[in-house]
Each structure stands twice: as structure tokens, then as C-alpha cells.
XYZ file of C-alpha atoms in Angstrom:
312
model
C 21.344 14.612 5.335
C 18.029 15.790 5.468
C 16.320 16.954 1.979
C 13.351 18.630 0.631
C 12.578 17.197 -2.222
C 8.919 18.178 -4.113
C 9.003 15.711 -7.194
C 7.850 15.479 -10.647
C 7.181 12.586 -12.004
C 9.291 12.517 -14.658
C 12.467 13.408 -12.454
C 10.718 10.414 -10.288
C 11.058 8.158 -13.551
C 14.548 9.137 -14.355
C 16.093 8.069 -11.289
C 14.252 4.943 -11.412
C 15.557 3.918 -15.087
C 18.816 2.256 -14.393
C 17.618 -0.008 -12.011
C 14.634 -1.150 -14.192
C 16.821 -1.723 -16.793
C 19.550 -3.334 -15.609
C 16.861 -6.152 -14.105
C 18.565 -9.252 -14.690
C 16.937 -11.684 -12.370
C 14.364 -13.680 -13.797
C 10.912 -13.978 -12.898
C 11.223 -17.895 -11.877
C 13.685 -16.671 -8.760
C 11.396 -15.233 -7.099
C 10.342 -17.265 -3.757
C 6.729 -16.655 -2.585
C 6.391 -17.996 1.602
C 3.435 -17.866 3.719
C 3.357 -16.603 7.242
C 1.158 -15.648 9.754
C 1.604 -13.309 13.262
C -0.775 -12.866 15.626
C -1.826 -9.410 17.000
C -4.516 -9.161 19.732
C -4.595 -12.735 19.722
C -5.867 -13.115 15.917
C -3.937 -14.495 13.366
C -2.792 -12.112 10.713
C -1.407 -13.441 7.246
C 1.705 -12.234 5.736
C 2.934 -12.695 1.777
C 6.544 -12.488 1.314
C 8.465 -12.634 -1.932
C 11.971 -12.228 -2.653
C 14.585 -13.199 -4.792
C 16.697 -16.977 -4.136
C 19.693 -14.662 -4.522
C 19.023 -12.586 -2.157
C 17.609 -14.059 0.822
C 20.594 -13.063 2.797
C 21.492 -9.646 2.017
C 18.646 -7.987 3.611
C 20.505 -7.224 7.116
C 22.493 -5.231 5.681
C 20.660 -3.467 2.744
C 17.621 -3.308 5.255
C 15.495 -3.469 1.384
C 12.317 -4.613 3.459
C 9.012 -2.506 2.292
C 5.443 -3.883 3.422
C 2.525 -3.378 1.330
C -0.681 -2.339 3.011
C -4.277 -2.666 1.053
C -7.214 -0.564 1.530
C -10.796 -0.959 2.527
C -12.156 -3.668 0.524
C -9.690 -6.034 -1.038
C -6.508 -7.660 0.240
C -2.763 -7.905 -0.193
C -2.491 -10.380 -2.670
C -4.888 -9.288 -5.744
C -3.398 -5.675 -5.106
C 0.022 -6.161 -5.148
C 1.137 -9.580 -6.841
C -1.484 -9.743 -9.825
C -0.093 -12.445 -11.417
C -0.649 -11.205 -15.195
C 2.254 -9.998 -17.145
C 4.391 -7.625 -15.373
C 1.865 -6.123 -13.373
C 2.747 -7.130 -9.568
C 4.094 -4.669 -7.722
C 5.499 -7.393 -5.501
C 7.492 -9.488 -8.302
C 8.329 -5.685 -9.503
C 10.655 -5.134 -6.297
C 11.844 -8.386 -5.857
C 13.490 -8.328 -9.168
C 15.106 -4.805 -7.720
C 16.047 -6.396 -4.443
C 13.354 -6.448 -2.246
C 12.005 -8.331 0.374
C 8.734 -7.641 -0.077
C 5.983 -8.402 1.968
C 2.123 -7.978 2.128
C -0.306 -7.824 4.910
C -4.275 -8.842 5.490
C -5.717 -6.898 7.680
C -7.535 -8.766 10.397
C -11.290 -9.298 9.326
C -9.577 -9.809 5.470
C -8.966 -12.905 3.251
C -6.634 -15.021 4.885
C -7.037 -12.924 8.377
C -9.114 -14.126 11.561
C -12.071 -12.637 11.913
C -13.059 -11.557 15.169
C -16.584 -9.793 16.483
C -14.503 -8.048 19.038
C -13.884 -5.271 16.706
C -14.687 -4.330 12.604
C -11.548 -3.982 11.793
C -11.500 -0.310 12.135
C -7.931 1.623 11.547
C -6.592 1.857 15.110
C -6.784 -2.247 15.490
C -5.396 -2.451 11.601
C -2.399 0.139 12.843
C -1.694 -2.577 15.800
C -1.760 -5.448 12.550
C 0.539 -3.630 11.415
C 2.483 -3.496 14.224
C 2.689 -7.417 14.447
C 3.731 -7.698 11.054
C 6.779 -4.958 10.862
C 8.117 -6.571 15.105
C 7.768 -10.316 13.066
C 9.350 -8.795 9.886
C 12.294 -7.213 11.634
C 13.540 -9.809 13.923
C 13.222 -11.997 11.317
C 15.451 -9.875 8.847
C 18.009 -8.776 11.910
C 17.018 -4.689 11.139
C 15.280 -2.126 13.529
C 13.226 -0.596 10.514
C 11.539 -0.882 7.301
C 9.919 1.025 4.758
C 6.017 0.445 4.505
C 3.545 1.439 1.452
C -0.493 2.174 1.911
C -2.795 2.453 -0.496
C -6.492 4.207 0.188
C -7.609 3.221 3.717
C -4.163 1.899 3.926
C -2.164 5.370 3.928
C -4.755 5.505 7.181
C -3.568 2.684 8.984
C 0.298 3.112 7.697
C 0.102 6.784 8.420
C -1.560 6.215 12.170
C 1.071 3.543 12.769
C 4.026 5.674 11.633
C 2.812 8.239 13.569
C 3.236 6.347 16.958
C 6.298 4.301 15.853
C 8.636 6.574 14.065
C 11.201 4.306 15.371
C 10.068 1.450 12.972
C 9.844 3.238 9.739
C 12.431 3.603 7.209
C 10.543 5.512 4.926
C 6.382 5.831 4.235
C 4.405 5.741 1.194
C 1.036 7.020 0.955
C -0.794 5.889 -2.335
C -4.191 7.654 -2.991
C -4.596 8.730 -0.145
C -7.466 10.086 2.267
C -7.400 12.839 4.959
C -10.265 15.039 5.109
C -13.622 14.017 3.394
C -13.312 16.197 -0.124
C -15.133 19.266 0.023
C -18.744 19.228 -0.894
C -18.981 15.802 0.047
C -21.913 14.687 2.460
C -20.624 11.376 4.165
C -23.715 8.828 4.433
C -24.789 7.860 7.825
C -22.110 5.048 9.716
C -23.098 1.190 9.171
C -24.761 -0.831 11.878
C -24.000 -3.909 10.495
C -20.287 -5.474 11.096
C -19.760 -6.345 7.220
C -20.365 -5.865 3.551
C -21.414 -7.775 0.929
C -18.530 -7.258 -1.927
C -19.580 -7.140 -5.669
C -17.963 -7.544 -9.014
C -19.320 -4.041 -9.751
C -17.345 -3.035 -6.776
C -14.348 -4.707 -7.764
C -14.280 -3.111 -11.243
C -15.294 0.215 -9.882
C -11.766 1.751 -9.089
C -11.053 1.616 -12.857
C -11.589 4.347 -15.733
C -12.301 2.915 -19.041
C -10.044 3.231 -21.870
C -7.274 3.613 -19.076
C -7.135 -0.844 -18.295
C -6.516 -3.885 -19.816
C -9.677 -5.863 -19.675
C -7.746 -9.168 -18.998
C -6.279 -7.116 -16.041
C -9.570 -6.276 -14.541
C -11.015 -9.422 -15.236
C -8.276 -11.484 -13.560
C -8.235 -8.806 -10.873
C -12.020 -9.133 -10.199
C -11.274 -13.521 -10.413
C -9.154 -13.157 -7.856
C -10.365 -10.436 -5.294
C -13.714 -11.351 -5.186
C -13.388 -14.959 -3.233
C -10.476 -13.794 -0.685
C -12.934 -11.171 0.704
C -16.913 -12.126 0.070
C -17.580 -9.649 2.712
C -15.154 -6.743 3.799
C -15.410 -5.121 7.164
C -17.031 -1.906 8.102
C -14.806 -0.850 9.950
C -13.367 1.543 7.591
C -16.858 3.124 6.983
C -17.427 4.019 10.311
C -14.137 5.617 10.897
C -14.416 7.555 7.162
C -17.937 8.641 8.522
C -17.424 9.818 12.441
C -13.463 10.459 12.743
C -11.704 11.986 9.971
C -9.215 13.336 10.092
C -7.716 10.737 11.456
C -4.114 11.544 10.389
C -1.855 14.380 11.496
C 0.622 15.632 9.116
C 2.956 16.972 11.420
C 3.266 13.792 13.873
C 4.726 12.123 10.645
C 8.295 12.446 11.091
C 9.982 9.633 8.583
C 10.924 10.450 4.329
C 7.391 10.672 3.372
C 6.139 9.799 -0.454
C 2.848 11.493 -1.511
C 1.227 9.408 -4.545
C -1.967 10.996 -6.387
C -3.277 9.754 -9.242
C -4.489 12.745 -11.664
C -8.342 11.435 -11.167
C -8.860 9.821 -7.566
C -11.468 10.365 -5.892
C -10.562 10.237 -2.513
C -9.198 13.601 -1.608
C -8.594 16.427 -3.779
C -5.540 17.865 -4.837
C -5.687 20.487 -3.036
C -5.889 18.356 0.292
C -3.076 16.230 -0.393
C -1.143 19.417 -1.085
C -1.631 21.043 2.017
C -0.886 17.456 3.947
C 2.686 17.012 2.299
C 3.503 20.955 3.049
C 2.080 20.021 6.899
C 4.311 16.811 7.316
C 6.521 16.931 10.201
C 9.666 15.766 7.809
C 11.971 17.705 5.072
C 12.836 14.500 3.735
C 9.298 14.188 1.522
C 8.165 13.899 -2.411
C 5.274 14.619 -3.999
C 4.657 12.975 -7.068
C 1.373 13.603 -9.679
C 0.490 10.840 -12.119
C -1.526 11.770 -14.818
C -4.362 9.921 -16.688
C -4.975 7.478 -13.847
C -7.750 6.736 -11.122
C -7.416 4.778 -7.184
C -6.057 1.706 -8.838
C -3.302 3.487 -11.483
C -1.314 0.304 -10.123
C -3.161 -1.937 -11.976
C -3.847 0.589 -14.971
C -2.328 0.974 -17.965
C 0.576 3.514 -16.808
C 1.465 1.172 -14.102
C 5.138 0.815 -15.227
C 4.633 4.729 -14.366
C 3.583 4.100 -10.528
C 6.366 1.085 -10.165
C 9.338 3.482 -11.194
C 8.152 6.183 -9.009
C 7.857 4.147 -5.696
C 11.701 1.941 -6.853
C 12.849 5.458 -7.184
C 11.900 6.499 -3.903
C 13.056 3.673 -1.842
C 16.471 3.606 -3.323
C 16.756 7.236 -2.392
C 19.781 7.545 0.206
């Protein structure tokens, strides 16, 4: 059945707490596999985890979600920091998950390619190639996918043409419009970036990390992309909005962190009351910034996306 759900966090958190603690599998069954897929004739790298246990089940719990980073850094630093509990990856495999995560083309262990930057139409058709490789692999027509920034872009523009595929969306600090009183600066002409350790560290609010976090975070990011495409930038600059609520027609999940900076509040709002689905949650979390993943109320963020993928 179809349900409207608008979500507090704390209800969020609550139906999330018997599955984080009834965790039972430990860390050193988790399986971490390489793969790569090739879309437009570029080679696209995948990172799958999951647990030993597990490896056949997924047919038939169709527990598949792929994680989708944003404009500057890639799958692996974002989603399976290897620091304490912090991945988001090892997170869900301990809760059943096959969990995957994707670089973009023009990204770490991606192909580059001077054919395009890497804007968010050819990342939607990335996509693409990764959730076709990812279900025939796991025997399932769909799967639930995750973006975060410039990813709820290219997750929302591929949901939006492939319904079919989609199990269920997350959209993680999102854009949509530029936020009012912003003047966007003039597109790039150059293809890439350089990337900086300021720029790595510049998602974060202080007194709301763990250095050691950051620091390993900045470590780790930094090498995979020593220049990120522009891509993103020119799209941000000449074709927002690029999404349309209404064409999104699978159980949405609206993430905003209390202090991002990338659309207001009242933008994300009016997008979750435009999507074309009953079946959506909205979910506030306070005292973070774009990279509450990797913050201090992480734990927070993990509960609230467990909680919404075990929904029935």
C-alpha cells in the first residue's frame, strides 16, 4: 500500500533501533570486491561489500542500495571511511546489504574521457551501467539507490527516466534550485579542477567532527581525485533546475542536514510536497552540515537511511 509518510527524525531513529542493535555480524565478514562496467564505452568502477553470510540471499530480499557521490570526491572516501564505525557501507552490510558504490566517469578509479566533463546527464547513463550490471548479477529487476549533493542530481535524473529500476531513492543534501540570493559565478572553460585539502575539509563545521575523521578523510580523498571534473559546474551554472519533482514516481527519502548549504529549507520543502509519489519522508537532522555522514551525529544519518530501506 501506498503511504504518506512526513518523518521526524526521531520516529526515523526509532524504527531503526532494533536492527542496529541486534547487529551480530562482525566487522571481519564483510567481503569488499572490485568491479568495473562500461557505459559509453568507458570503464566505470564499482565497490561492493557485503556480508560472507549473505551473499546468497539477495534475490530474494532484493537488499541492493547503490551509493552515489557528489561533485568532487568519490565513492570510496564517502561511504566506506575506514575509521571506527563510520562507513556507511560496512554500516549496511552488517544490516544485510549488498552495498555497492559507484565512480562517476572522469572520477578516481573511472576512465576519463575528453568526449564529455562528466556532466549529470552522462553520470545518470553511469548510473545506468552500474544498476543493469548490479541487477543481473543479483537476479532482481530493481534496487534502491542513495545520492548525496550532485549525486541526488544524477540519482534523481536517472530515476526519473527509469522508474522501472528503482526500489526506493534517497536524496542526501540535496540541490534543486540555486538558493535564493545566490549569484552563480560564470561556467568553467576549462575541463577540470585542481582539488585542495582546503576543499576537502571544507564540507565540515568545527566543533561538529572528529579531527582523526577529517584527517583520514582528507588522506584518502585527495589522491583518488587530484582533479575533479567540471562538469557539475557547468550544469549548477546554466541548467538548474535540472530535476522535476513530479516525474519522480518511486518511495522518495528527503535528507537535510540543519546547516547545508546547498538549498534552503524552504526549497527542499516545496520539492518533497511536489514529488510525484505518496510513498515519501522527510527527515531534518539537526547540528550538521553537507557531510553530517562523516560528522559527529553520523550514527544519526545511518539509522535514518536503515530505517527507510527496511520500510515495507
Amino acid at each position: 500500500m501506498i503511504r504518506k509518510m512526513v518523518v521526524s527524525v526521531a520516529i526515523m531513529v526509532t524504527l531503526a533501533a532494533v536492527a542496529n542493535a541486534q547487529k551480530d555480524m562482525s566487522k571481519s565478514g564483510i567481503i569488499g570486491k572490485d568491479h568495473f562496467v562500461t557505459s559509453n564505452g568507458l570503464k566505470v568502477y564499482l565497490w561492493e561489500k557485503y556480508h560472507k553470510d549473505l551473499a546468497k540471499t539477495f534475490a530474494k530480499t532484493n537488499k541492493i542500495v547503490l551509493l552515489v557521490h557528489g561533485a568532487t570526491w568519490t565513492g570510496r572516501p564517502d561511504f566506506d571511511l575506514q575509521i571506527r564505525d563510520y562507513s556507511l557501507m560496512d554500516f549496511l552490510a552488517r544490516n544485510g546489504y549488498d552495498v555497492w558504490a559507484i565512480d562517476i566517469h572522469g572520477y578516481g578509479r573511472s576512465e576519463k574521457t575528453d568526449k564529455d566533463w562528466s556532466d549529470t546527464a552522462s553520470a545518470a547513463g553511469d548510473i545506468g551501467a552500474a544498476v543493469d550490471y548490479i541487477t543481473k548479477l543479483r537476479g532482481v529487476e530493481k534496487m534502491s539507490i542513495l545520492g548525496w549533493s550532485w549525486g541526488t542530481q544524477t540519482t534523481g535524473l536517472y530515476t526519473m527516466r527509469h522508474p522501472e529500476k528503482v526500489q526506493k531513492l534517497i536524496l542526501f543534501a540535496m540541490a534543486w534550485k540555486p538558493p535564493p540570493g545566490t549569484q552563480l559565478p560564470p561556467p568553467p572553460k576549462e575541463q577540470y579542477r585542481v582539488t585542495t585539502e582546503a576543499g576537502a575539509r571544507s564540507d565540515f563545521i568545527p566543533g561538529q567532527y572528529e579531527a582523526d575523521v577529517v584527517d583520514l578523510y582528507v588522506k584518502e580523498a585527495l589522491p583518488e581525485v587530484p582533479k575533479a571534473p567540471n562538469g557539475v559546474r557547468v550544469d549548477f551554472a546554466t541548467k538548474l533546475p535540472i530535476l522535476d519533482p513530479a516525474a519522480i514516481r518511486v518511495p522518495t527519502l528527503i535528507i537535510r542536514p540543519e546547516k547545508d548549504f546547498l538549498s534552503s529549507e524552504a526549497q527542499t520543502l516545496e520539492f518533497f510536497q511536489k514529488l510525484g509519489t505518496n510513498y515519501k519522508s522527510y527527515v531534518f537532522l539537526p547540528d550538521g552540515r553537507h557531510a553530517i555522514l562523516l560528522e559527529k551525529n553520523y550514527r544519526k544519518f545511518q539509522d535514518v537511511v536503515l530505517g527507510f530501506l527496511n520500510q515495507h
